[in-house]
Coordinates of C-alpha atoms in Angstrom, one line a residue:
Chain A
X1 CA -10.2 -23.0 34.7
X2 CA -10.6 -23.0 38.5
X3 CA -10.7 -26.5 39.4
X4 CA -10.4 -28.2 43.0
X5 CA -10.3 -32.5 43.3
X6 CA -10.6 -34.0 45.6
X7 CA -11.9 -37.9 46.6
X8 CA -15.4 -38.3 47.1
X9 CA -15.5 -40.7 50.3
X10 CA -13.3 -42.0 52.6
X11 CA -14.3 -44.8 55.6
X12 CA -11.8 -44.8 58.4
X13 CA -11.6 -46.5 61.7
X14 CA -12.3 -44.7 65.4
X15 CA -8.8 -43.6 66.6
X16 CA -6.9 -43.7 63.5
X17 CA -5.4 -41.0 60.7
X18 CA -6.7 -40.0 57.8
X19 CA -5.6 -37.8 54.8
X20 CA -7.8 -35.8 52.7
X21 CA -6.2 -34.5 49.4
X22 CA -7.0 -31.8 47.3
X23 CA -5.4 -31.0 44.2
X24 CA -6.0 -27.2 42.5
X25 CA -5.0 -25.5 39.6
X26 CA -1.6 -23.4 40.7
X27 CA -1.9 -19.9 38.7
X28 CA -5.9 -19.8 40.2
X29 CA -5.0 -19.5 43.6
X30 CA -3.3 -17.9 46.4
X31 CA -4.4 -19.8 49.4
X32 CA -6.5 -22.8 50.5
X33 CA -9.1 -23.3 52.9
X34 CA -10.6 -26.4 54.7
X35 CA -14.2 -26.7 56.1
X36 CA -15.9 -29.1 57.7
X37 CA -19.9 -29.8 57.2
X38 CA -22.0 -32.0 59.1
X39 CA -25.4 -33.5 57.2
X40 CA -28.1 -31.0 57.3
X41 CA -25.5 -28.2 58.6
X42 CA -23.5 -25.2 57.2
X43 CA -19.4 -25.3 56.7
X44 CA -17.3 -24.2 59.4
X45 CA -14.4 -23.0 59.2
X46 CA -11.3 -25.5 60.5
X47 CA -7.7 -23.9 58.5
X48 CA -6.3 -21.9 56.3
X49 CA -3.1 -22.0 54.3
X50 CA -1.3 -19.5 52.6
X51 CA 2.1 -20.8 52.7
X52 CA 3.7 -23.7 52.1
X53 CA 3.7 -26.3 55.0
X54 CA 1.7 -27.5 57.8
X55 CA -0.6 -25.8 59.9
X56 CA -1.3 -27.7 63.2
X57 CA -4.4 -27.1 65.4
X58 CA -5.3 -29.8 67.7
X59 CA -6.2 -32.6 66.1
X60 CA -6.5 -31.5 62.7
X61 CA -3.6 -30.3 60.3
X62 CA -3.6 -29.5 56.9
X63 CA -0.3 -28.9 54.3
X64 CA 0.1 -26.7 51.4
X65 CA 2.4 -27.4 48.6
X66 CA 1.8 -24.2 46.2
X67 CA 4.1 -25.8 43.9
X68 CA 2.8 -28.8 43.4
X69 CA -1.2 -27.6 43.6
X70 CA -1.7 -29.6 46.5
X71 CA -3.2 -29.7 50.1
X72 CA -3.9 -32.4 52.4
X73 CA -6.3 -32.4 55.4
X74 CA -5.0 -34.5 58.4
X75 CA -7.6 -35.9 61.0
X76 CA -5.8 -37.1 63.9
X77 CA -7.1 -39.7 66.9
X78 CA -10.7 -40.1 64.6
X79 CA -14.1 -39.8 66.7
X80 CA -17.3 -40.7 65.6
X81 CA -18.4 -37.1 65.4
X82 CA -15.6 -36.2 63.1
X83 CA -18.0 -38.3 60.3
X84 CA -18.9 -35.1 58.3
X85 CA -18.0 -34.0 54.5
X86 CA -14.7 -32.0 54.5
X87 CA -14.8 -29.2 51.8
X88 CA -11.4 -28.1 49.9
X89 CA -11.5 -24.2 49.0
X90 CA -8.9 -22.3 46.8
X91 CA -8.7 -18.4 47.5
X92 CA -9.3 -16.7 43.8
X93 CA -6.5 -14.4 42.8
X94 CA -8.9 -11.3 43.6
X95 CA -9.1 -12.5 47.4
X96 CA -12.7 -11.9 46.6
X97 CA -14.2 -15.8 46.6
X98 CA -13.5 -19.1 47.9
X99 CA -14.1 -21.9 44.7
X100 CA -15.0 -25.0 46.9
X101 CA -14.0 -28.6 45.5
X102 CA -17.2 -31.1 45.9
X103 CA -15.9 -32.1 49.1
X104 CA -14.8 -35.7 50.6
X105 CA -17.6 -37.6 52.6
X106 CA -15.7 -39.1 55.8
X107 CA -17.6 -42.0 57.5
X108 CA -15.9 -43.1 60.5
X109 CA -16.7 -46.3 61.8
X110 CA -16.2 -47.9 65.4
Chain B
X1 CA -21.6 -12.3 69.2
X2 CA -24.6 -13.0 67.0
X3 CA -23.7 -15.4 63.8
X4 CA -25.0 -15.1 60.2
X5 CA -28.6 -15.0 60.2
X6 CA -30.4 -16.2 56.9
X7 CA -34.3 -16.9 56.6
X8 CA -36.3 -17.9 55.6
X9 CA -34.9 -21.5 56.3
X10 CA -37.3 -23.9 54.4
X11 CA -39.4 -22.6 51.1
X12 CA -41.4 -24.3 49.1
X13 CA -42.3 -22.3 45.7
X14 CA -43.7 -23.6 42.5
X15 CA -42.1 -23.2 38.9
X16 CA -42.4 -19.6 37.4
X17 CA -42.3 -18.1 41.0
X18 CA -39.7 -15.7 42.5
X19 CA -38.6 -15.8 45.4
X20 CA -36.6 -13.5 47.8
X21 CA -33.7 -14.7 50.5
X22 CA -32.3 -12.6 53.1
X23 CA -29.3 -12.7 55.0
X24 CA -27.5 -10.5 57.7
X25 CA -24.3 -10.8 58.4
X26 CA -22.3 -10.4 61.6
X27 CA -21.8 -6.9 63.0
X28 CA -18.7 -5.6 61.5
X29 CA -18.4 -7.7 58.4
X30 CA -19.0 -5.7 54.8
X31 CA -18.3 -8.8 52.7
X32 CA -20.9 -11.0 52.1
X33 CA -21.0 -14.1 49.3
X34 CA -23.8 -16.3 48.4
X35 CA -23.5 -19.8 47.6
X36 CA -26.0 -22.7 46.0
X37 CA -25.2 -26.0 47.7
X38 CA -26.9 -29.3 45.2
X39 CA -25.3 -33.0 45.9
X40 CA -24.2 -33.5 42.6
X41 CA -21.9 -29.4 42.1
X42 CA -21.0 -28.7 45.7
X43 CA -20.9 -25.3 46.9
X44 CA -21.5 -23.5 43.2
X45 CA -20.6 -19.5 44.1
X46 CA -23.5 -16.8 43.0
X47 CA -22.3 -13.5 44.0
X48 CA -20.4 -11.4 46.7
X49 CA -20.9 -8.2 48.0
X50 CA -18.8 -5.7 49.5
X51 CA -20.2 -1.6 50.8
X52 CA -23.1 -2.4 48.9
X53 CA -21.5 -3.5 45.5
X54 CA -21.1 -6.8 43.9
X55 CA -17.7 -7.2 43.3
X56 CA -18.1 -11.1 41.7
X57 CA -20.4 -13.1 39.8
X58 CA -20.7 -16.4 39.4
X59 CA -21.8 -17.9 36.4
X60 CA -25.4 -18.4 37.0
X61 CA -28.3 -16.9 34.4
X62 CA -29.5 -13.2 34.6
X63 CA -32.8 -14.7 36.7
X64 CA -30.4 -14.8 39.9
X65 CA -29.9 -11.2 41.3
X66 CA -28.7 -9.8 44.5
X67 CA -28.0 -6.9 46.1
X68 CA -27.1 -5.2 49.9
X69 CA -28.4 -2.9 52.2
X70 CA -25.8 0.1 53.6
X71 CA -26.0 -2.3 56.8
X72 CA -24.6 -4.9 55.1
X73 CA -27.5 -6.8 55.3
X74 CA -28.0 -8.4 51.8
X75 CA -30.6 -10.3 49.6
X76 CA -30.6 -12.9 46.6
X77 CA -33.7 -12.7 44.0
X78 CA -34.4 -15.8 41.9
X79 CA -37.3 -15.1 39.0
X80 CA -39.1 -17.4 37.2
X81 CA -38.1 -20.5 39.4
X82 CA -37.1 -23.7 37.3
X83 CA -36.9 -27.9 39.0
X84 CA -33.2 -26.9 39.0
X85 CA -33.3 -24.0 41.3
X86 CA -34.1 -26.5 44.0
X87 CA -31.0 -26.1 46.6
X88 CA -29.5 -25.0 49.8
X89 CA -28.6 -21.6 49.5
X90 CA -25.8 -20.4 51.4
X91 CA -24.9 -16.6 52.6
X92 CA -21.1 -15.8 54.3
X93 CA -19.9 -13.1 55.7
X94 CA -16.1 -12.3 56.2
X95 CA -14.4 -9.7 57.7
X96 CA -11.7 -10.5 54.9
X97 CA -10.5 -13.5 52.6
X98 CA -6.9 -12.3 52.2
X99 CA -5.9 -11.7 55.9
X100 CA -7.5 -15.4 55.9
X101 CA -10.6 -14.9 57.9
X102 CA -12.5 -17.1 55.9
X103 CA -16.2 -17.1 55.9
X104 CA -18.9 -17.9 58.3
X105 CA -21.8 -19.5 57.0
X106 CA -25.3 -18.8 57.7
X107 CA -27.8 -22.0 58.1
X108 CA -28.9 -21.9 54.8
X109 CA -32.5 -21.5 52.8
X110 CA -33.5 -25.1 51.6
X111 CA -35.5 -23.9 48.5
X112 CA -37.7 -26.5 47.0
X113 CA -39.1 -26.0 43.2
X114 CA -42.3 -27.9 42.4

């Protein structure tokens, strides 16, 4: 199977860190995205990892561990604005498709 | 640069119906995927399309069909609409997965079955 986990919700506090996991199936995969989606809007794009270790841009940063089936999203600094679902997407063998997990609903809170 | 263009963006059809949703991608890409989007499955993959073939299919019934234009402009059918077709449907383009593009998403259709 191609599955993708990862939490449904997470609350976290204006200026602090947060870590979204997401655990995958390793022989279904060869790299991971991350998207962001705001209520009522499409995904956009935010990283991609095709190797292990950690990507930084900015204030977000997200780890692969192809080993181990895992990948965390890290959300640096929190602002209200980052409140948004945050969508976990494995890269199928074929390069052809993303398989999306069901995504983790962020509420950040003041 | 213009971004992924889908429309219509709200529908409202009643069960039996078919219905037709168009998408255009951004100049340049030849790869474009469509996506249903419910609360409860996520982001559930239909089909992609690459110079006009569908390379992929997800496992959805017969009654959902696609195909694209030699402009890369592409269309999803749904026949004989059921409650459970009700959804956000998604188009992407990418100018390629494997060199980690990614996809850009269009707005989405909201398609409501009544």
């Amino acid at each position: 199977g191609q599955n993708i986990d990862q939490p449904t919700e997470m609350t976290a506090t204006e200026g602090a860190i947060v870590q979204i996991n997401c655990t995958y199936q390793t022989s279904g995969f060869n790299g991971l995205f991350w998207y962001q989606q705001h209520a009522g809007e499409a995904p956009t794009f935010l990283s991609y990892n095709v190797l292990d270790g950690l990507e930084e841009k900015g204030r977000f940063s997200s780890f692969l561990s192809r080993s181990k089936g895992y990948s965390y999203l890290l959300l640096k600094e929190l602002q209200m604005k980052d409140s948004a679902s945050y969508l976990c997407a494995g890269l199928n063998t074929g390069f052809q498709k993303l398989v999306f997990g069901t995504g983790t609903r962020l509420l950040v809170s003041p | 640069k213009a971004g992924v263009t889908q429309t219509p963006r709200y529908l409202i059809k009643t069960r039996g119906q078919q219905v037709t949703l168009s998408c255009s991608p951004i100049s340049g890409h030849r790869s474009v995927s469509w996506y249903q989007q419910t609360p409860g499955q996520g982001l559930q993959f239909l089909f992609e399309y690459f110079s006009e073939t569908q390379r992929n299919k997800g496992n959805f019934p017969g009654r959902f069909s696609g195909r694209q234009f030699s402009n890369s402009r592409s269309e999803m059918n749904v026949s004989t609409l059921e409650l459970g077709d009700s959804a956000l449907y998604l188009c992407a383009s990418s100018l390629g997965l494997r060199d980690g593009y990614g996809y850009t998403f269009g707005s989405g259709t909201r398609l409501t079955v009544v």
